[in-house]
Coordinates of C-alpha atoms and ligand atoms in Angstrom, one line a residue:
X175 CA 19.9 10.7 60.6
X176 CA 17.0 9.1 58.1
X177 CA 18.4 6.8 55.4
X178 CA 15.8 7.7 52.4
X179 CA 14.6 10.6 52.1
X180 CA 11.0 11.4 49.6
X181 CA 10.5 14.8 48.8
X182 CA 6.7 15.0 47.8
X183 CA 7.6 18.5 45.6
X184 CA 8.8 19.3 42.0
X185 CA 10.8 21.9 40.9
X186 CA 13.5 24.1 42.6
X187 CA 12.2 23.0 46.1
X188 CA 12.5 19.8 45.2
X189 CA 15.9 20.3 43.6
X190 CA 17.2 22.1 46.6
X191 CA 16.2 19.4 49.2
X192 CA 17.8 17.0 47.1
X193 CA 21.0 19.4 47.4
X194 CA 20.8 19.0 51.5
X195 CA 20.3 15.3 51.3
X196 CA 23.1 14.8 49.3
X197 CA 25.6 16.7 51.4
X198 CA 24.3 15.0 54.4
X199 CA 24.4 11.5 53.1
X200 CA 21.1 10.8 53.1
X201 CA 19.4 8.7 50.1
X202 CA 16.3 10.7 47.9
X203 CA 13.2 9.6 46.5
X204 CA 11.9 11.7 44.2
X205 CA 7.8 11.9 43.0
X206 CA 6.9 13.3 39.7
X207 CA 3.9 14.0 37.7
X208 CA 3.8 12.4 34.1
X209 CA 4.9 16.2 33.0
X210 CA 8.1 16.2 34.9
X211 CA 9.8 13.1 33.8
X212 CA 12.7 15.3 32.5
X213 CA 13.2 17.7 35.7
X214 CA 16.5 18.0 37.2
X215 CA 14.8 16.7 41.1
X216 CA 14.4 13.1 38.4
X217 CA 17.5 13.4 37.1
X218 CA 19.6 13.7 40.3
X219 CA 17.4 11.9 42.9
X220 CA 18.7 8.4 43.5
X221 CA 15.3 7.0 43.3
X222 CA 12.2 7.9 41.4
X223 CA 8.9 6.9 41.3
X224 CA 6.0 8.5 38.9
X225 CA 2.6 8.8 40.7
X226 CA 0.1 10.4 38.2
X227 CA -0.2 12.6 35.2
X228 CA 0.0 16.2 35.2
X229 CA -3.1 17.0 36.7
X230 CA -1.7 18.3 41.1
X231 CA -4.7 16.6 42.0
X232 CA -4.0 13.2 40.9
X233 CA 0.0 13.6 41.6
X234 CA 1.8 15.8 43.4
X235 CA -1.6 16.3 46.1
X236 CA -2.4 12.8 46.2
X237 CA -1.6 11.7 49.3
X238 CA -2.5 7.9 49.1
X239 CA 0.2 7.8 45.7
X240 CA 2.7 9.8 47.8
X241 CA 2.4 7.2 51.2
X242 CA 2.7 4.3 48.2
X243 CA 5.7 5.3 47.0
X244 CA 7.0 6.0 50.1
X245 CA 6.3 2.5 50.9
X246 CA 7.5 0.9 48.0
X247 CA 11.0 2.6 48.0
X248 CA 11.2 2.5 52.3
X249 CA 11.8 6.2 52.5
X250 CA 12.0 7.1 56.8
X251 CA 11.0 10.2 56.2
X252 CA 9.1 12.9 54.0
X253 CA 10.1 16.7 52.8
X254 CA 7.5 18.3 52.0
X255 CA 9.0 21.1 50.4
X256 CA 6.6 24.5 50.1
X257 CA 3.2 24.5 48.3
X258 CA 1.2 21.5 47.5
X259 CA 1.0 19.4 50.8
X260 CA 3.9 21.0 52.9
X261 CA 0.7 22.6 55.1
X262 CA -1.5 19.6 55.7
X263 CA -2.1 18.3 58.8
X264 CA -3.7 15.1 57.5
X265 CA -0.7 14.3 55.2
X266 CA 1.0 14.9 58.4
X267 CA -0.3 12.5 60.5
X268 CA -1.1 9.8 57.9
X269 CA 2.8 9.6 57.5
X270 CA 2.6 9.1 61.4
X271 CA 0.6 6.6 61.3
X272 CA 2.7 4.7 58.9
X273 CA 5.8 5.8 61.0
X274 CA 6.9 7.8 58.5
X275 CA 8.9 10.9 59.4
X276 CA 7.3 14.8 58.9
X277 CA 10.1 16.9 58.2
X278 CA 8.0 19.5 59.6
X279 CA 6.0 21.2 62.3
X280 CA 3.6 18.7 63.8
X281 CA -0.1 18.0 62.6
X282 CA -1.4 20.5 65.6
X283 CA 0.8 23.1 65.1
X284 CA 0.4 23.5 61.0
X285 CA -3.5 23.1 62.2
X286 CA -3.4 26.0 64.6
X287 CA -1.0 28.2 62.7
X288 CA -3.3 27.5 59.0
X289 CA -6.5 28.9 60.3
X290 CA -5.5 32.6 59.7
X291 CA -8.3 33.7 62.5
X292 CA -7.3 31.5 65.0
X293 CA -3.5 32.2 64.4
X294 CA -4.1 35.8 65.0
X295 CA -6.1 35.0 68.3
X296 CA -2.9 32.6 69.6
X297 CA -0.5 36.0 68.5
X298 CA -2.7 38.0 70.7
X299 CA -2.6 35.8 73.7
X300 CA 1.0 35.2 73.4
X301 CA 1.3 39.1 73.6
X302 CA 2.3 39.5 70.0
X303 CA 0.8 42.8 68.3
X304 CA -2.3 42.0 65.8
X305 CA -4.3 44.4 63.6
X306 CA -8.2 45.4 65.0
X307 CA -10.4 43.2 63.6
X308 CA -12.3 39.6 64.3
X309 CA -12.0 37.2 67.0
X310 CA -13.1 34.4 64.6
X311 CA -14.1 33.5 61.3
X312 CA -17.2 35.9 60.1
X313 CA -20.5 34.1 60.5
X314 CA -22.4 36.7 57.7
X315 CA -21.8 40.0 56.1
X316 CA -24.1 42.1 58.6
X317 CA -21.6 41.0 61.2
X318 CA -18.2 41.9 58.9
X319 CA -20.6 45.0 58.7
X320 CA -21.1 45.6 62.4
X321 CA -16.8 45.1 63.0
X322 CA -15.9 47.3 60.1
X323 CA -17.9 50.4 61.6
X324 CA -16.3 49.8 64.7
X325 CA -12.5 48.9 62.9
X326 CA -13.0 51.7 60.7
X327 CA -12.7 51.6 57.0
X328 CA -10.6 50.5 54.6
X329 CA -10.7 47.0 56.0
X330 CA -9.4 43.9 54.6
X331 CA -11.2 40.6 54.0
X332 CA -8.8 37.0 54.3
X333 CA -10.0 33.5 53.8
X334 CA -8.9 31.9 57.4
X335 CA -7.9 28.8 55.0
X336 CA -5.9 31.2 52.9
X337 CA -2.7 31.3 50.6
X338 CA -1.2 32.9 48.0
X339 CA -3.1 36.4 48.2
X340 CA -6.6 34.5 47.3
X341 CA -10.1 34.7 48.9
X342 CA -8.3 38.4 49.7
X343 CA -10.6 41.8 49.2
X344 CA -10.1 45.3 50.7
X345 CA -13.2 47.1 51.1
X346 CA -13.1 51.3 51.1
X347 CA -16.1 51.5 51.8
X348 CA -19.6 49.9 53.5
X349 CA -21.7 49.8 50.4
X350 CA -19.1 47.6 49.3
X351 CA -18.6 45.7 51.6
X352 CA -21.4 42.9 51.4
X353 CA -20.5 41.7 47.5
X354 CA -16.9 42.0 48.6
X355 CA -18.1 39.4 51.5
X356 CA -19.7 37.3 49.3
X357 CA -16.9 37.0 46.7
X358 CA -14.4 36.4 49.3
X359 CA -16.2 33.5 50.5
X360 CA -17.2 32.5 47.3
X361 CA -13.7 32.7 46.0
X362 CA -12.1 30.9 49.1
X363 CA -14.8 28.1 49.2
X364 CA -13.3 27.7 45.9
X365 CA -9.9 27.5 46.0
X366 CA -9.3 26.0 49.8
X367 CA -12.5 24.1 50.2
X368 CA -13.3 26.5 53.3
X369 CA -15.2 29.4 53.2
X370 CA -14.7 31.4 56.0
X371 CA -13.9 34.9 56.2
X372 CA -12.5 36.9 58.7
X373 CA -11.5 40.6 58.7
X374 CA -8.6 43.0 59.9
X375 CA -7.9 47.0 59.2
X376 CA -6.5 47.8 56.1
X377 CA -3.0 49.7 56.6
X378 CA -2.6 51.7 53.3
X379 CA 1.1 51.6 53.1
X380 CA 2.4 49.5 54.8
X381 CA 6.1 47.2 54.6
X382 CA 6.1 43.4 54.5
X383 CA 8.2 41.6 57.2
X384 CA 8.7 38.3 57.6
X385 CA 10.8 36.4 60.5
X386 CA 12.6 33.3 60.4
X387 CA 11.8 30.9 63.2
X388 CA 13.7 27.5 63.8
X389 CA 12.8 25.6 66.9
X390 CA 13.7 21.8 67.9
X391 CA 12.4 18.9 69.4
X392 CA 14.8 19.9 72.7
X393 CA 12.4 23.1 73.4
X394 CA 14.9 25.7 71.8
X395 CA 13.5 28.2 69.4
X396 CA 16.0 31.0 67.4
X397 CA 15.4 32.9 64.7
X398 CA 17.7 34.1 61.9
X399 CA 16.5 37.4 61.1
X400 CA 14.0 39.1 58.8
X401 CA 13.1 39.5 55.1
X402 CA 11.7 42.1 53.7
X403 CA 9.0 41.2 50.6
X404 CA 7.2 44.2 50.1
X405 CA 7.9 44.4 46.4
X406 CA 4.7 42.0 45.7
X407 CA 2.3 42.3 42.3
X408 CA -1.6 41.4 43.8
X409 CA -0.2 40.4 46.7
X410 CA 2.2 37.8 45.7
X411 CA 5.9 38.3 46.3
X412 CA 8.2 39.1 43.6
X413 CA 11.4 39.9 45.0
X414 CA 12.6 39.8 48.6
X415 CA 16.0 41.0 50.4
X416 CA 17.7 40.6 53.6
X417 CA 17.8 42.8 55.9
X418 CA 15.3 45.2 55.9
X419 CA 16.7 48.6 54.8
X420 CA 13.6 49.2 56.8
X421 CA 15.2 47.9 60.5
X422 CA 16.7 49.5 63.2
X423 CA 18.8 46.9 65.4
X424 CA 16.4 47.9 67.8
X425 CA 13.2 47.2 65.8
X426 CA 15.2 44.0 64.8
X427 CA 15.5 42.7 68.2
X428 CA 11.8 43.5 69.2
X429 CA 10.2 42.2 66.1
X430 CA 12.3 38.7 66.6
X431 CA 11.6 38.7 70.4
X432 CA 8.0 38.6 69.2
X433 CA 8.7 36.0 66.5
X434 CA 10.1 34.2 69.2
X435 CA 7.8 34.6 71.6
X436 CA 4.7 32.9 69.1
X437 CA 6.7 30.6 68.0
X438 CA 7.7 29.7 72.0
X439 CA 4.4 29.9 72.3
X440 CA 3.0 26.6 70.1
X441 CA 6.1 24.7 70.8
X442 CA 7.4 25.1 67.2
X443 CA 9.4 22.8 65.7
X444 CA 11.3 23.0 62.6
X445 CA 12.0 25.6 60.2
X446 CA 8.8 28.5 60.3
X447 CA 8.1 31.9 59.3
X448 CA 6.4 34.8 61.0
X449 CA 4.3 37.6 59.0
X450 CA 4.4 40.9 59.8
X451 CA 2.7 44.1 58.4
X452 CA 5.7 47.2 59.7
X453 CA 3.3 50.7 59.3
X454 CA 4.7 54.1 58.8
X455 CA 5.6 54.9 62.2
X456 CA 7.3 51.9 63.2
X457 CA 4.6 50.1 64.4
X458 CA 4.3 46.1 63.6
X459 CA 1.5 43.6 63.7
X460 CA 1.0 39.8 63.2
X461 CA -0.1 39.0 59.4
X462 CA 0.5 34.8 59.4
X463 CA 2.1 32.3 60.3
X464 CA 3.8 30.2 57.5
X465 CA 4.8 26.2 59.0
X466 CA 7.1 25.4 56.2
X467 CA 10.4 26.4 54.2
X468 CA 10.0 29.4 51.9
X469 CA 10.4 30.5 48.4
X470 CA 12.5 33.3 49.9
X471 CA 14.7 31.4 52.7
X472 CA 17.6 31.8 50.2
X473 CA 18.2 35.5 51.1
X474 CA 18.3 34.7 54.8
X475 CA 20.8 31.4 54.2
X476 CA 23.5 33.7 52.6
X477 CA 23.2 36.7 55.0
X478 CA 23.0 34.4 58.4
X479 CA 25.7 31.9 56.6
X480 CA 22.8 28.8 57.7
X481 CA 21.8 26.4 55.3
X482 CA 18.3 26.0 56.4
X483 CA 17.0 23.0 54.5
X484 CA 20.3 21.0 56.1
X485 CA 18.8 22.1 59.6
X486 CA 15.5 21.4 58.7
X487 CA 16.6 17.7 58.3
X488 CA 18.9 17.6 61.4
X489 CA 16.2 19.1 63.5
X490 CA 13.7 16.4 62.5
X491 CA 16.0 13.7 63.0
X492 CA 16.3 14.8 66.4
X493 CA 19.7 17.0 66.9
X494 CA 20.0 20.2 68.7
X495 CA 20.1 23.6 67.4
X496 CA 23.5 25.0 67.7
X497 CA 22.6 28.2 66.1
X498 CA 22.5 31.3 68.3
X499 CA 18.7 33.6 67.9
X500 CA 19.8 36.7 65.9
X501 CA 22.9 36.4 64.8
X502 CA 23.6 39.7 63.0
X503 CA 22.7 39.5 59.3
X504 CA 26.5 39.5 57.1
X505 CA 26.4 42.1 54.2
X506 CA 22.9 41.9 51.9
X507 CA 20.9 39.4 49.8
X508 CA 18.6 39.9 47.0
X509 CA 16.2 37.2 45.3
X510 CA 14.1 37.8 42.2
X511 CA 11.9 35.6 41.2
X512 CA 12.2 34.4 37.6
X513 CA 8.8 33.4 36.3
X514 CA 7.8 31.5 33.0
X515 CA 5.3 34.9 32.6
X516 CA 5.1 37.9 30.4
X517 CA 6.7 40.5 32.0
X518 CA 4.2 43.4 31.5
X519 CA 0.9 41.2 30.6
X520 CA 2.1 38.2 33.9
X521 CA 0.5 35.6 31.4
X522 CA 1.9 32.1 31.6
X523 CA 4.3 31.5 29.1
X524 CA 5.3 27.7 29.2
X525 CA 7.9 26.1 26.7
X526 CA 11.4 24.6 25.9
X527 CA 14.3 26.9 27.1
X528 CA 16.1 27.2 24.5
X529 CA 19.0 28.9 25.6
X530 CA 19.4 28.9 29.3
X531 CA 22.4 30.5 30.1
X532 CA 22.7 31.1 33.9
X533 CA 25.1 33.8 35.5
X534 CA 28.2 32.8 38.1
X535 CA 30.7 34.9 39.6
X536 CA 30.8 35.9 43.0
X537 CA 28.3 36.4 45.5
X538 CA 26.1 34.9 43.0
X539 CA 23.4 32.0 43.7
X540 CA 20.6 30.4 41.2
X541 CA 18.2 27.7 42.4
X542 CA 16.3 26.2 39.6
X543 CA 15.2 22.9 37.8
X544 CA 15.8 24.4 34.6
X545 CA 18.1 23.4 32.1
X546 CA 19.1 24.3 28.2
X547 CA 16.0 22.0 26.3
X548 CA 14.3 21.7 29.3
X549 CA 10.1 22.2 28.8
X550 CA 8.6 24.1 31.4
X551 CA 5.3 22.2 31.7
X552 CA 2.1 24.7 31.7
X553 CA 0.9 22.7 34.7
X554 CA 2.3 24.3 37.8
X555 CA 3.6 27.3 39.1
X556 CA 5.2 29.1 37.0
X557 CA 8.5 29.7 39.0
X558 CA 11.5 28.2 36.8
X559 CA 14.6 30.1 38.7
X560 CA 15.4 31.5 42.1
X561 CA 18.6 34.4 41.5
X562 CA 20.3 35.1 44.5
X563 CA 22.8 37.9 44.9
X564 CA 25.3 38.2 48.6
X565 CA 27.3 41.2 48.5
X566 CA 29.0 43.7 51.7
X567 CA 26.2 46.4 51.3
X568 CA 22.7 46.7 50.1
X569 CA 24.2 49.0 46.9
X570 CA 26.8 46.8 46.0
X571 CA 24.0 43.5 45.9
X572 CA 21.8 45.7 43.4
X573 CA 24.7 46.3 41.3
X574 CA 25.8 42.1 41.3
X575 CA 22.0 41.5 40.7
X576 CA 22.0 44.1 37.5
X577 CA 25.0 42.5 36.3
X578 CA 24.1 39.1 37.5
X579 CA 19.7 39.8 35.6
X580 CA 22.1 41.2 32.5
X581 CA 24.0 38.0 32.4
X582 CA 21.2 35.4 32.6
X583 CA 19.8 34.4 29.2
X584 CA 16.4 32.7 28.5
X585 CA 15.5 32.4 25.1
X586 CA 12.0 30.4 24.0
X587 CA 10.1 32.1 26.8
X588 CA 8.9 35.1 28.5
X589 CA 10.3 35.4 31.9
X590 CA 10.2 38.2 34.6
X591 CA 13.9 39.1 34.3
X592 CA 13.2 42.1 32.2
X593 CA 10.5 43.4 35.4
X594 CA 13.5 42.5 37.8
X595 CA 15.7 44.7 36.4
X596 CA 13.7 47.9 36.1
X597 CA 12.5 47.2 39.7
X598 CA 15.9 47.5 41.1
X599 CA 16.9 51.1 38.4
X600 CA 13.8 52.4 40.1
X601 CA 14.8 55.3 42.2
X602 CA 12.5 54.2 45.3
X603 CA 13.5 51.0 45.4
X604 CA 17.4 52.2 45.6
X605 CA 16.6 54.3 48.0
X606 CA 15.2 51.4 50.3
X607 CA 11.8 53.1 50.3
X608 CA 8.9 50.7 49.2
X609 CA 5.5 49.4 50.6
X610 CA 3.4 46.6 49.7
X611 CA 2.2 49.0 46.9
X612 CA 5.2 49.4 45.1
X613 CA 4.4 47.7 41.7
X614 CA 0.8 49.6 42.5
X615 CA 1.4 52.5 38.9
X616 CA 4.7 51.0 38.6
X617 CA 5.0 51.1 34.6
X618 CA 3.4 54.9 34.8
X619 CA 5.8 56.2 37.4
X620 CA 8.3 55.0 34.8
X621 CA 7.0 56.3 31.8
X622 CA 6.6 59.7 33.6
X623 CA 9.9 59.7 34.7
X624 CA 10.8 59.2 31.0
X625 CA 9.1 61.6 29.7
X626 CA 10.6 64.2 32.4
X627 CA 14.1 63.0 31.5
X628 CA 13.4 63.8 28.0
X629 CA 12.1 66.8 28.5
X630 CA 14.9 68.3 30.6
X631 CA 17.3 67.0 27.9
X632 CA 15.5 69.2 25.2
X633 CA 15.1 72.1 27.3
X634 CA 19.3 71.4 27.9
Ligands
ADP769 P1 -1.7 35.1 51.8 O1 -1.6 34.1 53.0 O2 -2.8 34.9 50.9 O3 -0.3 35.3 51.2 P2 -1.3 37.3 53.7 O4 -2.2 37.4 54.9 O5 0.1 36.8 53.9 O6 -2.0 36.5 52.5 O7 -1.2 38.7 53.0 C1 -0.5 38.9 51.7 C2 -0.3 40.3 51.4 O8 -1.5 41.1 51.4 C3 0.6 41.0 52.4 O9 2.0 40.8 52.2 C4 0.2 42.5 52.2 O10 0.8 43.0 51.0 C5 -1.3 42.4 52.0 N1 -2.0 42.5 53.3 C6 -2.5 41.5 54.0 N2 -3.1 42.0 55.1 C7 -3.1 43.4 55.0 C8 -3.5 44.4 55.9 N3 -4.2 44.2 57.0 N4 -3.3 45.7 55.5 C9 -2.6 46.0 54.3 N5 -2.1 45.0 53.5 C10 -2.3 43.7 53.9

């Protein structure tokens, strides 16, 4: 096992790395921004080192400050956490080079698996279902022209670089589609430094599926079941569950098989996650490939029993999986995301917590770097809290999440909490019937169903 760990992350993530470390013995480093002096990964990390001001750029993406302080405190080995650097291949193999360990897939396989387009074509040669759509990055908008007559409209447009739902436009129709072209590219030049476009059919309503995929350095590869994240605002997740009210045992076992199979398939190693549009009638298809720990992995660690992170250090430092593929998902999770954000307007909304009161009891899980007096910097995502509810069934979980949202004060800021807990009093979401386009008229549907309600009561 490594001695010293440094996790090159901040918040929660960094928090909960810290958590496996500690269990398993191993020594932490931890890296903050002038901002985050006062953050819990500080706080409990038995080393830190500061390597910039607030600025991602000049901190926590920095890669020459991150190998320093590596050096300085003789960490082994490097978490990278999610976001920031945990997908680059050059941060990768600069560690290498300073023999360094990558908790993590290697440099060629978070390569391969990043560029969107060329992900898709290794899912289609390893057999695994992928939308119609290009071969390779787009060179111009005549030819995202040419392929969208022949897809058929509505189409989507992805930066191959992508993340985080940017450089993303779906295009209804072919007068539309060369601004739509130009804006992608525009917008992913922007944010990833790489402007290339590729493009795929647009399902209308469809279900977000996601796989976990564990593999080791011995050739095995497992995975632990799916997540469902279709409850997204702009394409960004906001709550996720496990299982999928969605799967059939049967769709279950085909959909892993195929996780499997990709992940077989580029000799992945380490903790990974498969993407996967589910349409109406059951069919599935290849979205992305994620070469890191999730947000969400939580919801899959309660239902499967396996705590992730742990493996994800064990498996770098060489052991062999002893986890069996598919082990059969125990009762149901729930995560909501608690964000430092408006709840109706999503607007930032940094600040001191001043009452942070976080719910317990059982079945009941909370992942944050927050504490009571604790500023949330205006710097960074705005994720301050992970709640996680485990109960027997998929009713009983909303209920400990209801109770669990109710019992979780935040005072001094906006957060989401108030959003979470109409989502799960929405009738479709209770009934286990939602698509990517949920939160699409979400805060009408609700009014409506108000304003019914108080209409039958008059006419009672
Ligand atoms: P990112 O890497 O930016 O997160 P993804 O490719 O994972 O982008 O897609 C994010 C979300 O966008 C999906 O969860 C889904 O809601 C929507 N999406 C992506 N591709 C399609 C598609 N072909 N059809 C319908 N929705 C899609």
């Amino acid at each position: 096992m490594f001695k010293k760990v440094l996790i090159a992350n901040r918040g929660e993530i960094a928090l909960r790395v810290l958590q496996a470390c500690r269990e398993l013995g191993v020594q932490t480093v931890a890296v903050h921004s002038t901002a985050d002096r006062d953050s819990l990964h500080v706080v409990y990390a038995d080393e830190d080192v500061c390597i910039g001001p607030p600025a991602s750029t000049d901190s926590y993406l920095d890669i020459s400050r991150l190998i320093a302080a590596a050096e300085i405190t003789g960490a082994d080995a490097v978490h990278p956490g999610y976001g920031f650097l945990a997908e680059n291949a050059h941060f990768a193999e600069v560690l290498a080079e300073c023999n360094i360990a990558w908790i993590g897939p290697s440099p060629e396989v978070i390569r391969r698996m990043g560029d969107k387009s060329r992900a898709r074509e290794t899912a289609r040669a390893a057999g695994v279902p992928v939308l119609p759509g290009s071969k390779d990055a787009l060179p111009n908008a005549a030819a995202a022209l040419e392929l969208a007559r022949e897809v058929g409209f509505p189409v989507i447009l992805k930066a191959s670089a992508g993340g985080g739902g940017r450089g993303m436009r779906i295009v209804k129709q072919e007068e539309d589609l060369e601004k739509m072209f130009r804006t992608a590219s525009e917008e992913a030049s922007k944010a990833f430094g790489d402007g290339s476009v590729y493009l795929e059919k647009y399902l209308t309503a469809p279900r977000h599926i996601e796989f976990q995929v564990f593999g080791d350095q011995h050739g095995n590869v497992i995975h632990l079941g799916e997540r469902e994240c279709s409850v997204q605002r702009r394409h960004q997740k906001l709550l996720e569950e496990s299982p999928s009210p969605a799967l059939t045992p049967q769709l279950r076992a085909e959909m892993g098989d195929a996780a499997v199979r990709l992940a077989k398939a580029v000799d992945y190693v380490n903790a990974g996650t498969i993407e996967f549009l589910l349409d109406e009638d059951g069919s599935f298809y290849f979205m992305e490939m994620n070469t890191r720990i999730q947000v969400e992995h939580p919801v899959t660690e309660m239902v499967t029993g396996v705590d992730l992170v742990r493996w994800q250090l064990l498996v770098a430092a060489g052991a062999e999986l002893t986890v069996p593929s598919g082990l059969e998902p125990r009762g149901h999770a729930i995560e909501c995301r608690i964000n430092a954000e408006h709840p109706e307007k999503f607007t930032p909304s940094p600040g001191c917590l001043e009452t942070f009161h976080l719910p317990g009891g059982p079945g009941v899980r909370v992942d944050t770097h927050g504490y009571e007096d604790y500023i949330v910097p205006p710097y960074y995502d705005s994720l301050v809290s992970k709640l996680i509810v485990h109960a027997g069934s998929r009713p009983e979980a909303i209920a400990r999440m209801q109770r669990a949202l109710e019992f979780f004060v935040v005072e001094g800021i906006h957060t989401t909490i108030p959003l979470h807990q109409k989502i799960l009093q929405d009738p479709e979401f209770v009934a286990g019937q939602i698509t990517t386009r949920f939160m699409e008229g979400f805060a009408e549907r609700r009014a409506q169903r108000a304003a019914a309600a108080e209409a039958a009561e008059k006419e009672g």
